[in-house]
Structures are given as C-alpha cells and as structure tokens.
Coordinates of C-alpha atoms and ligand atoms in Angstrom, one line a residue:
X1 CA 109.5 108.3 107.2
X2 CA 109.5 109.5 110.9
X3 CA 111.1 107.2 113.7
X4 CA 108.3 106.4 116.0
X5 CA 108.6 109.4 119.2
X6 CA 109.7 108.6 122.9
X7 CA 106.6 106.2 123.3
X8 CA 108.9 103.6 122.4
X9 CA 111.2 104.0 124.8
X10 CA 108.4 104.9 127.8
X11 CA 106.6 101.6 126.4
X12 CA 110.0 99.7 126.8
X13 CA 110.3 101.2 130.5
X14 CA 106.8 100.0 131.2
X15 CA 107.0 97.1 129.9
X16 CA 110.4 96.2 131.3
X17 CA 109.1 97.0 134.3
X18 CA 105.9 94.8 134.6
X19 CA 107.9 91.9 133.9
X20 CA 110.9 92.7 136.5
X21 CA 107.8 93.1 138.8
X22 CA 106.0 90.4 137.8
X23 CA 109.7 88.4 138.2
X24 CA 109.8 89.6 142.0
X25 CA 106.5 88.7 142.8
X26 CA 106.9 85.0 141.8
X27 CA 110.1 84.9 143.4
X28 CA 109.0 86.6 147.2
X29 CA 105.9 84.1 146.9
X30 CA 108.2 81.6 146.6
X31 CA 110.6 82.5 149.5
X32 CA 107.3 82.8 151.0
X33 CA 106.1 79.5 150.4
X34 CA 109.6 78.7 151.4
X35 CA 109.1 80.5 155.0
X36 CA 105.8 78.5 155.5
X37 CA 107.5 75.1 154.7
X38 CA 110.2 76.1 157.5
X39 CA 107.6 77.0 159.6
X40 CA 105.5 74.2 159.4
X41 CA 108.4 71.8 160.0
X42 CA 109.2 73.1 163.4
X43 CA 105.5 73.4 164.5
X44 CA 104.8 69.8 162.9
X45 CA 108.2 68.7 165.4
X46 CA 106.9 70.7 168.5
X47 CA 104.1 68.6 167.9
X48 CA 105.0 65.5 167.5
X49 CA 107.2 65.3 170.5
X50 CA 104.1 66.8 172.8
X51 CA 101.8 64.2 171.1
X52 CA 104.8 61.3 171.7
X53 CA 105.1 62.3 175.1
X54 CA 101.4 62.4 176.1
X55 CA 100.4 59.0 174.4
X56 CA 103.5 57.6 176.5
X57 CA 102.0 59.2 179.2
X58 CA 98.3 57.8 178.7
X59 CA 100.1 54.1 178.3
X60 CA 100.9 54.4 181.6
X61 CA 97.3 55.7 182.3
X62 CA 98.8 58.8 184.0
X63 CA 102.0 59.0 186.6
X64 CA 102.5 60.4 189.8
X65 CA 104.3 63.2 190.7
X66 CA 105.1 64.7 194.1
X67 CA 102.7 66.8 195.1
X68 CA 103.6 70.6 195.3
X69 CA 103.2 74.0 194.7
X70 CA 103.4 74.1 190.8
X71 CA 102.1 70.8 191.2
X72 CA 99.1 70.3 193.0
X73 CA 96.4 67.6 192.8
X74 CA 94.3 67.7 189.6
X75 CA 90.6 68.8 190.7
X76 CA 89.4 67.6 187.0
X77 CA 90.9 64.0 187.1
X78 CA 87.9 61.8 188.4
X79 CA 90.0 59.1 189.8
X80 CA 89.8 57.1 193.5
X81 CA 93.7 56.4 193.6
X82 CA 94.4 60.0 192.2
X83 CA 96.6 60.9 195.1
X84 CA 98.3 58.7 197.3
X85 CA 101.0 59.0 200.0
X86 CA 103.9 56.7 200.2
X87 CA 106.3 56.8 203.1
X88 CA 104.4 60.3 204.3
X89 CA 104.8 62.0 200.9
X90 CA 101.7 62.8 198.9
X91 CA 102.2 61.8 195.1
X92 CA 99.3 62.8 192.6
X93 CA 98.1 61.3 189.4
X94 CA 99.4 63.1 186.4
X95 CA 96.9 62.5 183.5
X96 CA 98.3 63.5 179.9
X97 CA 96.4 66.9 179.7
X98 CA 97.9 68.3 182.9
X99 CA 101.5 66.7 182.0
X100 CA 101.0 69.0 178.6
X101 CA 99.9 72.3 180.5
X102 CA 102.8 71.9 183.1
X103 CA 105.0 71.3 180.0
X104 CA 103.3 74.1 178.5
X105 CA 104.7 76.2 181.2
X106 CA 107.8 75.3 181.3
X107 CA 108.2 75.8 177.4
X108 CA 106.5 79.1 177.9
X109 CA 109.2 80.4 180.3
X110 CA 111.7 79.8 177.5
X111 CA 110.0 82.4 175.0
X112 CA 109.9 81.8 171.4
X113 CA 107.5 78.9 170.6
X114 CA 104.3 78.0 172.5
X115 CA 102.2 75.0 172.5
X116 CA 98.2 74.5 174.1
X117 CA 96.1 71.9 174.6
X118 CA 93.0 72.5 173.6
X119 CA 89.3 70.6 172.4
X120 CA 85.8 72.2 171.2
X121 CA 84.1 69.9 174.7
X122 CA 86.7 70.5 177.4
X123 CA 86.3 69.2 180.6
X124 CA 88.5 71.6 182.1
X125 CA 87.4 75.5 181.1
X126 CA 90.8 76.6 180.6
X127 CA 91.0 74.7 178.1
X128 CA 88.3 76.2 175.5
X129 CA 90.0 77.2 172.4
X130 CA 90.0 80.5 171.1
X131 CA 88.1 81.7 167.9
X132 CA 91.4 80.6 165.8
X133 CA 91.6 77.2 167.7
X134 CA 87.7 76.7 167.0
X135 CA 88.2 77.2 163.5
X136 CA 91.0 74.6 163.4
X137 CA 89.3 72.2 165.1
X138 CA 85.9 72.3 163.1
X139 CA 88.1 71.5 160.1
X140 CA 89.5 68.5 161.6
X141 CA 85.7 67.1 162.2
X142 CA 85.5 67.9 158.6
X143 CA 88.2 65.4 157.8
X144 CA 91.9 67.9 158.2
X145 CA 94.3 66.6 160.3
X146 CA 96.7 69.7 160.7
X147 CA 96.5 73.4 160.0
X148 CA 99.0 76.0 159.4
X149 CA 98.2 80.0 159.2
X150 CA 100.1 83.0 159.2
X151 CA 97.9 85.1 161.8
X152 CA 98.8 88.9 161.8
X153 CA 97.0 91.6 163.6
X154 CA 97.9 95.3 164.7
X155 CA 100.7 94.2 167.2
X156 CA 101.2 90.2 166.7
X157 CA 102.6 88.2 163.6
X158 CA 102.8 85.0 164.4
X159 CA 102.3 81.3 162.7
X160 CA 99.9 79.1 163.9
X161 CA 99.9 75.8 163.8
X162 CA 97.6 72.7 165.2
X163 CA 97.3 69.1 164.9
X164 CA 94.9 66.7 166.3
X165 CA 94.4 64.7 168.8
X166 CA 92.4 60.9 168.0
X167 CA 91.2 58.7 170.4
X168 CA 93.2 55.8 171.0
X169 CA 92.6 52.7 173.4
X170 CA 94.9 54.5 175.8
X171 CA 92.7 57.2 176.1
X172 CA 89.4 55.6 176.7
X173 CA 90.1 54.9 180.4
X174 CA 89.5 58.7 181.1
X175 CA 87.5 59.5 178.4
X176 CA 85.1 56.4 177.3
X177 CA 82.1 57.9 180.1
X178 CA 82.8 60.8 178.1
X179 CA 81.0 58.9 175.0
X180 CA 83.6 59.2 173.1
X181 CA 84.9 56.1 170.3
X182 CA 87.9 55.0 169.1
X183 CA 89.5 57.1 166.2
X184 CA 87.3 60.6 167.1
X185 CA 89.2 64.0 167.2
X186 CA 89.4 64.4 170.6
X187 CA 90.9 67.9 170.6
X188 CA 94.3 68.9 169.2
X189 CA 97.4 71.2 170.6
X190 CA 98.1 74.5 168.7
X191 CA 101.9 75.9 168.1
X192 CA 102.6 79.2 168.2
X193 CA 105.2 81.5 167.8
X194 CA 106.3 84.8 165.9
X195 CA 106.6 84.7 162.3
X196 CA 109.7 86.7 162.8
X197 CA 111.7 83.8 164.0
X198 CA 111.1 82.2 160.3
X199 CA 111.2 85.2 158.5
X200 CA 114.9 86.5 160.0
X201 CA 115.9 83.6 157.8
X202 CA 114.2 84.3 154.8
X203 CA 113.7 88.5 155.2
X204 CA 118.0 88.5 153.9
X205 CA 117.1 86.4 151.3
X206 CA 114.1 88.3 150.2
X207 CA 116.3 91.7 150.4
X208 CA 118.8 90.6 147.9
X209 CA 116.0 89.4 145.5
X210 CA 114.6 92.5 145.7
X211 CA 118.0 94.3 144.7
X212 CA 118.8 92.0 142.5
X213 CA 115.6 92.8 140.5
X214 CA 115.8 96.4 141.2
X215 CA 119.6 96.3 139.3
X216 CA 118.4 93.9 136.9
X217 CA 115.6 96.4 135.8
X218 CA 118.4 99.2 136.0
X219 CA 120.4 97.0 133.4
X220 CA 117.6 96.2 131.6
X221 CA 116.2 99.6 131.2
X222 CA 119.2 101.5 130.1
X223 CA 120.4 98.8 127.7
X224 CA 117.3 99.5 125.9
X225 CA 117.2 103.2 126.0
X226 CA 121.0 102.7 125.0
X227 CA 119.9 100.3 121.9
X228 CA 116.8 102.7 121.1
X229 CA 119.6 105.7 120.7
X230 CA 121.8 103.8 118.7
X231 CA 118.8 102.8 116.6
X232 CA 117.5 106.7 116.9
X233 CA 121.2 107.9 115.6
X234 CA 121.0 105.5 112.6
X235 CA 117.6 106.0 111.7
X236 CA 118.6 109.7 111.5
X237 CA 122.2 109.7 109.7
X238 CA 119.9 107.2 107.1
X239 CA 117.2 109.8 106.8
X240 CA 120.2 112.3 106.1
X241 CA 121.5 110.2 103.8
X242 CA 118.4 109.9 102.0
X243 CA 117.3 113.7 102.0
X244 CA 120.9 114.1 100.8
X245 CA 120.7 112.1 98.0
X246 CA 117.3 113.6 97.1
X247 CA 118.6 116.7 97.0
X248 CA 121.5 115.8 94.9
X249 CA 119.0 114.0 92.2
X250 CA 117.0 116.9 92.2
X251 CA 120.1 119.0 91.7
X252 CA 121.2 116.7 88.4
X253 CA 117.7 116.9 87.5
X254 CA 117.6 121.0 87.3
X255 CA 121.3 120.7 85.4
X256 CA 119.5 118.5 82.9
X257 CA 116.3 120.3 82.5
X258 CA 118.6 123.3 81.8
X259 CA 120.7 121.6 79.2
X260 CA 117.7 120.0 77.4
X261 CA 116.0 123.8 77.8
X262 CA 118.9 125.4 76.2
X263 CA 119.6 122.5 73.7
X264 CA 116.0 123.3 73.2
X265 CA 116.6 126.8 72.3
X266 CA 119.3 126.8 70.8
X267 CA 117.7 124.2 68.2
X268 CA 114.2 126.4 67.9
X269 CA 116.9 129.4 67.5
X270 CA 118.7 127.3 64.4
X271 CA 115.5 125.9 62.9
X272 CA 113.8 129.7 63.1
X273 CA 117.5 130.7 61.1
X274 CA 117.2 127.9 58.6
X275 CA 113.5 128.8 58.0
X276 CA 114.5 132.6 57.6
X277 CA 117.5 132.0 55.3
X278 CA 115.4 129.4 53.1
X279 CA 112.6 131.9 52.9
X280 CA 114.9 134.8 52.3
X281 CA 116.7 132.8 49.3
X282 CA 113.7 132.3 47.8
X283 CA 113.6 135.8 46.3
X284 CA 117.3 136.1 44.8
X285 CA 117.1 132.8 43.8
X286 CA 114.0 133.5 41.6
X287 CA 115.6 136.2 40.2
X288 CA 118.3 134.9 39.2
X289 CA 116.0 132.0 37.8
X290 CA 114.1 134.5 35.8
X291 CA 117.2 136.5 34.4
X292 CA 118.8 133.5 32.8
X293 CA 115.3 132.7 31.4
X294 CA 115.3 136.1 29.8
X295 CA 118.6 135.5 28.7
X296 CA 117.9 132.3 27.3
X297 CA 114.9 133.7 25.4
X298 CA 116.4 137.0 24.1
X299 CA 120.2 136.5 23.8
X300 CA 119.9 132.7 23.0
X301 CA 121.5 133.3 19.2
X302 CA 124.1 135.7 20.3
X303 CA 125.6 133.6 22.3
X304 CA 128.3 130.3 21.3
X305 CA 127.6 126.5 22.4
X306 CA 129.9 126.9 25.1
X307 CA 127.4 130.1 26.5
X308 CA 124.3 128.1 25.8
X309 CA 125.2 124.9 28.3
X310 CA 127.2 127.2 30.6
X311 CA 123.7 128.8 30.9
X312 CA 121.9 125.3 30.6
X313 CA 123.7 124.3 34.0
X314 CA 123.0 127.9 35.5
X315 CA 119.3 127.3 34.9
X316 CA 119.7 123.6 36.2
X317 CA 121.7 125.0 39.1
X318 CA 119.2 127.4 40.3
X319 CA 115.9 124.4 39.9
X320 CA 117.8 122.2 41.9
X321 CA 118.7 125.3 44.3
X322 CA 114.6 126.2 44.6
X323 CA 113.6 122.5 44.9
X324 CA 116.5 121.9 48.1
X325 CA 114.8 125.1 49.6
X326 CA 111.2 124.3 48.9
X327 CA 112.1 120.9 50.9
X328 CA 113.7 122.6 54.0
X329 CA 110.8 124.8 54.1
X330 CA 108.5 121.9 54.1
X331 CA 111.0 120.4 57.1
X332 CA 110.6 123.3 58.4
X333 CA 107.3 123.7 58.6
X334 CA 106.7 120.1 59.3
X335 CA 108.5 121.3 62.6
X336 CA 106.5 124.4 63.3
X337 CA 102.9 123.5 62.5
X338 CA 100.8 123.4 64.9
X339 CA 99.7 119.6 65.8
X340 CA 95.5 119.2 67.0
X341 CA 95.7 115.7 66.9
X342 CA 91.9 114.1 65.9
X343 CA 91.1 110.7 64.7
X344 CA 92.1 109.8 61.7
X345 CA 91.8 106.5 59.5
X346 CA 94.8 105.6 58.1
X347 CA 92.9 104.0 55.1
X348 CA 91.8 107.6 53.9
X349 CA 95.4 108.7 55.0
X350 CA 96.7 106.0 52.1
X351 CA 94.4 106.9 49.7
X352 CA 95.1 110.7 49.9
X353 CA 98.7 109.5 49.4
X354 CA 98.3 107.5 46.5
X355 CA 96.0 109.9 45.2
X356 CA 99.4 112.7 45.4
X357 CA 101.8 109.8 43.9
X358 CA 99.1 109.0 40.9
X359 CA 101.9 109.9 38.2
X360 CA 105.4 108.2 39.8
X361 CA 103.1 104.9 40.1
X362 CA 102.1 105.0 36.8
X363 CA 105.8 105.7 35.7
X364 CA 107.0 103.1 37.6
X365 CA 104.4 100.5 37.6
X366 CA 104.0 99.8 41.1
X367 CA 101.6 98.3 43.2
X368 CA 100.2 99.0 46.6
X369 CA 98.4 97.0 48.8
X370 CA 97.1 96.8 52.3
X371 CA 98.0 94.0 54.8
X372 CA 94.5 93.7 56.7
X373 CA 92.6 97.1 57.7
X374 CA 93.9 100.3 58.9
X375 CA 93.2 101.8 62.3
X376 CA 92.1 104.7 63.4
X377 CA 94.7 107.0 64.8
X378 CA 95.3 110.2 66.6
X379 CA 96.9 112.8 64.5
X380 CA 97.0 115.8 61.8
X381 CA 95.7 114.3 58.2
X382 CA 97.4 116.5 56.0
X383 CA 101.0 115.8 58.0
X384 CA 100.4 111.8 58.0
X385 CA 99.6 112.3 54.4
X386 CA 103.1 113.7 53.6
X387 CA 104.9 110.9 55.8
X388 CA 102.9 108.2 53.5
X389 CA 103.2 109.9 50.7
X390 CA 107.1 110.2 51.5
X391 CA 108.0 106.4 52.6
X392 CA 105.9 105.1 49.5
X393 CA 107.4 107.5 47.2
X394 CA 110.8 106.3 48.1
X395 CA 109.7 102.5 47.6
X396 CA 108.8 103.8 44.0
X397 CA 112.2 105.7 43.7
X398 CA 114.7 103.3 45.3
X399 CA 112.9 99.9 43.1
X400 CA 114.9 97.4 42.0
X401 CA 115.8 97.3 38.4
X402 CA 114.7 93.9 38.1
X403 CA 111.7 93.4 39.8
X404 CA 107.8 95.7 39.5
X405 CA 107.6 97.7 42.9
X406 CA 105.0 95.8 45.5
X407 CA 104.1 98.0 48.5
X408 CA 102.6 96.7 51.1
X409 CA 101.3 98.7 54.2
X410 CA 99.9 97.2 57.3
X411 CA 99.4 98.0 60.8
X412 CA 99.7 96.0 63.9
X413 CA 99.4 97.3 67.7
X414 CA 102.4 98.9 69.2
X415 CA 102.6 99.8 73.4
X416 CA 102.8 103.3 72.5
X417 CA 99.8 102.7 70.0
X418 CA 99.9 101.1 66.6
X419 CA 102.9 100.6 64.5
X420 CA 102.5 101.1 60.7
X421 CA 105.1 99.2 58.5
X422 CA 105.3 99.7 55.1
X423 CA 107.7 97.2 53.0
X424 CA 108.8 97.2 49.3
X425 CA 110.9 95.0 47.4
X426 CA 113.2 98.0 46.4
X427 CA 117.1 97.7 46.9
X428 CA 117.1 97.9 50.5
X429 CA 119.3 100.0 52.8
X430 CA 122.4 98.8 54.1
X431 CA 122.4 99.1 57.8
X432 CA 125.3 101.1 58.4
X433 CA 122.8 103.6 56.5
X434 CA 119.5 103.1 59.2
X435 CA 120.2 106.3 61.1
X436 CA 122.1 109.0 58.8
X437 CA 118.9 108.6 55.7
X438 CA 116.7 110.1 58.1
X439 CA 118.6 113.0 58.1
X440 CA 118.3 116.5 56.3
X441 CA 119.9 116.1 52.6
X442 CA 121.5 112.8 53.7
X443 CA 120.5 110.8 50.2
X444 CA 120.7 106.7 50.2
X445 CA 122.7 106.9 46.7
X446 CA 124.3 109.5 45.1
X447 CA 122.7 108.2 42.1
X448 CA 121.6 111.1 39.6
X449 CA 119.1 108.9 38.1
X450 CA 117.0 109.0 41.2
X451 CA 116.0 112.6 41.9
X452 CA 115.1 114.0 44.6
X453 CA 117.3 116.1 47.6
X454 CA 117.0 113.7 50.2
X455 CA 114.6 115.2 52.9
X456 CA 111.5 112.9 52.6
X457 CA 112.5 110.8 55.1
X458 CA 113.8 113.3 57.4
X459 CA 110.5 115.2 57.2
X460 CA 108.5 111.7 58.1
X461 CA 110.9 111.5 61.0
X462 CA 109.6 115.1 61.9
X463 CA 106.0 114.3 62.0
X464 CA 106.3 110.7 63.4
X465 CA 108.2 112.6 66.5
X466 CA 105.9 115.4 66.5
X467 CA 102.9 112.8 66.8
X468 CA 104.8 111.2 69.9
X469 CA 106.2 108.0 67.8
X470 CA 109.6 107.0 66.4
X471 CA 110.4 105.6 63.1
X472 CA 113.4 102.9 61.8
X473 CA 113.9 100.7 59.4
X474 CA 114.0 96.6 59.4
X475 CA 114.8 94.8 56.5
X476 CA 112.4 93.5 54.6
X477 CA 112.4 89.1 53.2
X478 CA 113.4 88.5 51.0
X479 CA 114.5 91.7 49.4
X480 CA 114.0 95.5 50.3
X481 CA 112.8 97.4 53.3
X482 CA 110.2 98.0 56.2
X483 CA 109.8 101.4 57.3
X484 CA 108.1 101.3 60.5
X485 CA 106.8 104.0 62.8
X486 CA 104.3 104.3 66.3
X487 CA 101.6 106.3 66.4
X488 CA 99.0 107.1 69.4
X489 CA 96.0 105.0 69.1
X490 CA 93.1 107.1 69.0
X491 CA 91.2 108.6 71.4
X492 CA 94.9 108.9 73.4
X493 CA 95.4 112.0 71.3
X494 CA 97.5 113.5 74.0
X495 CA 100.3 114.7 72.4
X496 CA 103.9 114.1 74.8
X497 CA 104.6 118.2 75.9
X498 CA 108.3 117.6 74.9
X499 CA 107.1 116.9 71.4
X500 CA 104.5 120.2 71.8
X501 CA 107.7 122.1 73.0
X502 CA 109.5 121.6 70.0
X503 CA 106.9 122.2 67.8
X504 CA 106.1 125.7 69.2
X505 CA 108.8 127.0 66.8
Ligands
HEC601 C1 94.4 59.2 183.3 C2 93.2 59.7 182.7 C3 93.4 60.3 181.3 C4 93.9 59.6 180.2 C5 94.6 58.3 180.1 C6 93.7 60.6 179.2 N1 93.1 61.7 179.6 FE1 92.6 63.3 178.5 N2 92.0 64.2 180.1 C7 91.9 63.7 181.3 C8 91.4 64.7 182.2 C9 91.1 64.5 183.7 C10 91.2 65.9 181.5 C11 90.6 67.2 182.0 C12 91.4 68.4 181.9 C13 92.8 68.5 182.3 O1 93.3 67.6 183.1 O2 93.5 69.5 182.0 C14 91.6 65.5 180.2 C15 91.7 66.5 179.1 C16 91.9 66.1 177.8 C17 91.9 67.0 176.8 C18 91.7 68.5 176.9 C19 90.3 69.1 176.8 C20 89.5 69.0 178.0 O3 88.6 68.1 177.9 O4 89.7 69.7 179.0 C21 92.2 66.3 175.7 C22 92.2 66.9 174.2 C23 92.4 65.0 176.0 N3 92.3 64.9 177.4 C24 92.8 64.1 175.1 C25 93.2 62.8 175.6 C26 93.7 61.8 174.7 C27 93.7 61.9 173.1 C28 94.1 60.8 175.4 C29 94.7 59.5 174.9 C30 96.0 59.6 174.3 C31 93.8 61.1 176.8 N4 93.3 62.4 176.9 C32 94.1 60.3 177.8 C33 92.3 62.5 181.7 C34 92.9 61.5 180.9

C-alpha cells in the first residue's frame, strides 16, 4: 500500500483556502452592510431635519427675510405680498424650497455632506433632478419612500441618498393650482456625500479581517501540511515495519524449507541404505539358509540332539531373518513406487483383499462385512490392496480368544476425501500404543503365538501418506479397534507434491 502523493496536501491547500475565502467574503459583505447602515442613518438624519425644517417653514406659509445680496426676492414665488417693506427695509417671502437651497448653500460651504431639493415637475429649472435623482423619484411614484445607493464612477464614490417629499395641507397654498392632492410625492431632497467618510470607519475594520484571515489560513495551512507529515512519517516507518517483517518470514521460511529439504534427504539417503542393505542380505542370508538345509539333509545322523535343535533354531533363525527383510523391502518399496493415482472402487479393493487373506479367514473363522457401499477413490489398486489386506489381516491376528472375528469396513466422507474405518472386535490397542504400532518392527504383543514382524501397519501408514491421507486408530464399542484413514475422493487425484517428493526415492 502506497500513501496517496502530494495531492493530498495541494487538495488540503485548496480547499483550506476556498473556505478562508469564502469566510472573508461573508465577513467584508457584512462590514459592508454594516457601512451602508451607518450611511443611511446620517443621510436618513440630514433628512429629516431638512424635511422638519421646511414643513415648519410651510406652517408659516413662508417667512420673510431681509432682502439682500445672497437673498434676493424669489422670481418663482407667485405671491402679491411677496415682498414688503417695513420701516424702509425690504423683507421678501421665503417659501420652503428657497429656505432649503439657501440652506443648501450654506451646508455646501462646510464640505462633506450635501443635500438638494429636487421634483420630476419643477417649477423652478434648477431644480430638475439628475438621471440618479430621476431614477429615485420614479420609484417613489411606484410606492418607495427612500432610496440609498452607493454611486461610484472614475473619480467620485459617494452614497446617495433621497427621501420624499408628500403633499400636506401646508403645502397646497403654493402648490394646489399646481393640481396637485393631498398625500402625492411632490418631489424629495437627495443626500450626498463621499463614501469615504463611512468607509474610514469601517476600511480599519475590514483590514484586520482581512489579516486575520490571511494568518488564520497560514495557521490553518501549515497545521495540515504539519499533520499530513506526521501521518506521511508513520505511514512509512509502518510500511517499514511491514516490509521488515516480510522479509524476516520469508527468511524463517527459506531456513525451514532447507531443514525439511535436508530432513528430506537425509531420509531418501537412509531409506535408499535400508533398501540396499535389505537387498544385499538377501544373498548371504540364502546361503546360509541353503547350507544348513544341506546340512540337515546329508549330516542329519552324524550329528547328536544337541546339533540337530542347535541347527533347528539356525534354520528358524535365518526364516525369520528373510521374512523381516522381505517386509522392509515391501516398506521400502511401498515408499519408492511410483503413485498414478486413477479411480478406484474400494469394493474391488476389498475383495482383492479378501481374495489374498482366503486361508487366515478360514483358519480363524472370521467374518467381513461392509457397512453401506464403497466409494470410488483416487489411488494405486495394488498399494490400497496391501493397506486392506494389512488392517484386516491384523483384525484376524490380534482376535480375541473368546469371541469369532467380525470385520466391518465402511466409508463415510472426510474434508480431505472419504475416510475408510475398518473395526474388529479383536483385543484392542491400548492407547499409549496408537502412535509407536505404526512403526517399522514396532509389534502390539510380543506374543510368539501371533506371527508376523510387525510392519503391516507401518507399510499402510506408507501408502495412506503417499496417497495424501493419514491413518489412526479409535477404539472400537464395545470391544476392539477402528483403523481409520483419508483418502482423496476421486477425480481429485492430485497427489500433495510433498507426498510425490518423498516417494521419488
Ligand atoms: C409659500 C408658498 C409655498 C409653500 C407653502 C410650499 N411651497 Fe413648494 N415651492 C414654492 C415655490 C414658489 C417653488 C418654486 C421653486 C423654488 O422656489 O425654488 C416651490 C418648489 C417646491 C419644490 C421643488 C420643485 C420645483 O417645483 O421647483 C418642491 C419639491 C416643493 N416646492 C414641495 C413643497 C412641499 C412638499 C410643500 C409643503 C410642505 C411646499 N412645497 C410648500 C412655494 C411653496
């Protein structure tokens, strides 16, 4: 397993950085929104207290004003008592709309905010609204009653505000031959001044958010890449680990394949010297056989009683001699022949069997049945034959005294196949016994009445192992022994390669 490349931490980055941006986004829109509350609070005040002052003013229907310079007579004001002179000084009427441009003035002087009167059917020219004021007021014939944009161009960047202006009672006494009703949007004043004024306020504020973010995404950032390393240096010392402790198992596993090669070897190298010496006996041992024949035969009277049984045993000796080394040269071969496992059914197997153990059955009068039908297997017939012939030979050999030998064979399905038991009612074999009888000259009882040297069972063993099963032995209710062994069903007639290995002998 390969950690995932430097995507992740790039896709952290990214990531970390769409949501800081998104973060600073929300939060200048709000100072923004913030700035246009501010700003429409002072133009909404500005306002009011031109709007107070002007209805005050139209309560009074207009007041006079010495007539001067800045404030001459008004040539729009269609009025008979518009100017009047007391005590030799002219006064002039003052209606609302000239009170607010002289105000207007006054306020422009001061810088910062401006205010104008304004109305889309002015009697006076000057006081035509521009496109901006136009748009305003349309909307307030639509139903608005204020509006509040932040207007920028090339070298201005200024909020504008307006609110409106209704007709009231007060107003009609100028404006009624005008055709105008009660409640109508007369006009409205616009506020103006440069954004800037708000936005010194809120531009500190909007700084530090913005270098707050900028750190937090710092922060952010490198705690992640920091976290990804950490992660990146465990990953690796746990890959490490790993490839280590592969390497180690595979190491054991070479050691062992060696040992079980050489125990191999060494074992091929014993049997091949066992099969040698047993064949190389053979010879001597028949000629020494032979000789005390021809002793026997020709020399028979010369020699005393004593001679005659001394010889007896010789002769005895050297049958039970040949029949130890025919047996370890039938192990032995049991070992080297080579297995071409085919199907076989185990019925025909039996009967081969019986067919070799015709006379011990009829010596011992025993009976063999079968438990159900046989399968079919995957093995060498002639082999099986032996192991059958071997486990049913020793029922016959090891019977109780007291009781006629029953056999029984049977066959029931095993994981690595089908397991064949076959159970007698014989003597039965201790369990401290199960493992040594199945080895070479290892005899269940000493007993001289039963013959035999003691390698059937080791020879079954053999060929079970060679087939690719095991063998054991249960005890068998109420009396006797089950000797069981796996073989491969048929058509798995694979043989296991360790089993093949040894065999190659
Ligand atoms: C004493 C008379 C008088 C009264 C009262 C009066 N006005 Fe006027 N108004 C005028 C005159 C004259 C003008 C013409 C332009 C100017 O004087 O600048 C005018 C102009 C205006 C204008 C500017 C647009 C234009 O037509 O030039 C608006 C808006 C306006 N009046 C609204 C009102 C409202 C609202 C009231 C009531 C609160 C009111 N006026 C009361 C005399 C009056």
């Amino acid at each position: 397993m390969r950690f995932p490349g430097y995507a992740l931490e790039l896709g952290s980055l990214a990531a970390w950085a769409v949501l800081v941006a998104l973060s600073l986004w929300h939060n200048l829109d709000l100072l923004d929104g913030q700035a246009r509350e501010v700003a429409a609070a002072r133009a909404r005040m500005l306002f009011s207290v031109v709007e107070t002052t002007r209805l005050w003013n139209a309560r009074h229907g207009g007041l006079y004003a010495p007539v001067s310079e800045d404030s001459p007579p008004n040539e729009w004001l269609d009025d008979p008592l518009r100017d009047v002179a007391v005590d030799g000084r002219l006064y002039t009427k003052i209606n609302p709309a000239y009170m607010t441009r002289q105000m207007s003035e006054l306020m422009d002087r001061h810088g910062g905010m401006t205010f104008r009167l304004t109305s889309l059917k002015p009697i006076r020219p000057g006081n035509a609204p521009d496109p901006w004021e136009t748009q305003a007021l349309r909307r307030f014939q639509q139903g608005g009653t204020e509006v509040l944009e932040r207007v920028t161009d090339d070298n201005s960047d200024q909020y504008r505000f307006m609110g409106r202006l209704l007709v009231e009672e007060a107003c009609q006494q100028c404006h009624a031959n005008q055709g105008y009703k009660l409640g109508e949007v007369r006009g409205g004043i616009s506020v103006t001044f440069d954004a800037a004024q708000v936005l010194a306020e809120i531009n500190p504020q909007k700084q530090q958010t913005i270098v707050l973010h900028l750190v937090g995404y710092v922060l952010l950032a490198g705690a992640t890449l920091a976290f990804l390393t950490w992660l990146r240096a465990g990953w690796r010392q746990l890959a490490q680990a790993k490839a280590e402790q592969e390497a180690m198992v595979a190491e054991r596993t070479q050691e062992l394949r060696r040992a079980v090669e050489d125990l191999g070897r060494s074992n091929t190298e014993l049997e091949n010297f066992a099969y040698a010496v047993s064949h190389d006996l053979q010879e001597p041992l028949r000629m020494i056989g032979s000789y005390a024949q021809l002793i026997d035969r020709r020399y028979t009277h010369q020699l005393d009683a004593d001679g005659r049984e001394f010889l007896g045993f010789m002769t005895d000796g050297a049958q039970r001699m040949k029949q130890m080394i025919d047996d370890l040269l039938a192990y032995s071969r049991a070992g080297r022949t080579e297995i071409n496992p085919q199907p076989v059914a185990l019925q025909r197997v039996l009967d081969a069997a019986l067919a070799n153990l015709t006379a011990a059955l009829q010596e011992s009068n025993g009976q063999v049945t079968c438990d159900g039908t046989l399968p079919v297997v995957a093995g060498e017939v002639s082999m099986l034959v032996r192991v059958l012939q071997n486990l049913v030979g020793n029922a016959l050999k090891y019977r109780h005294p007291d009781r006629d030998v029953q056999v029984v064979v049977s066959a029931r399905p095993h994981p690595e196949g089908w397991e064949i038991r076959v159970a007698d009612n014989g003597i039965g074999v201790p369990a401290s016994a199960r493992e040594r009888i199945f080895q070479v000259f290892q005899r269940l009882h000493s007993n001289a009445a039963i013959s035999g040297t003691g390698i059937g069972l080791a020879i079954a063993k053999k060929v079970v192992e060679r087939h690719g099963g095991h063998i054991w032995v249960e005890d068998n209710q109420p009396h006797g022994t089950v000797f069981c062994f796996t073989l491969p069903d048929h058509p798995a007639v694979d043989v296991p390669s360790s089993q093949q290995q040894g065999g190659a002998n």
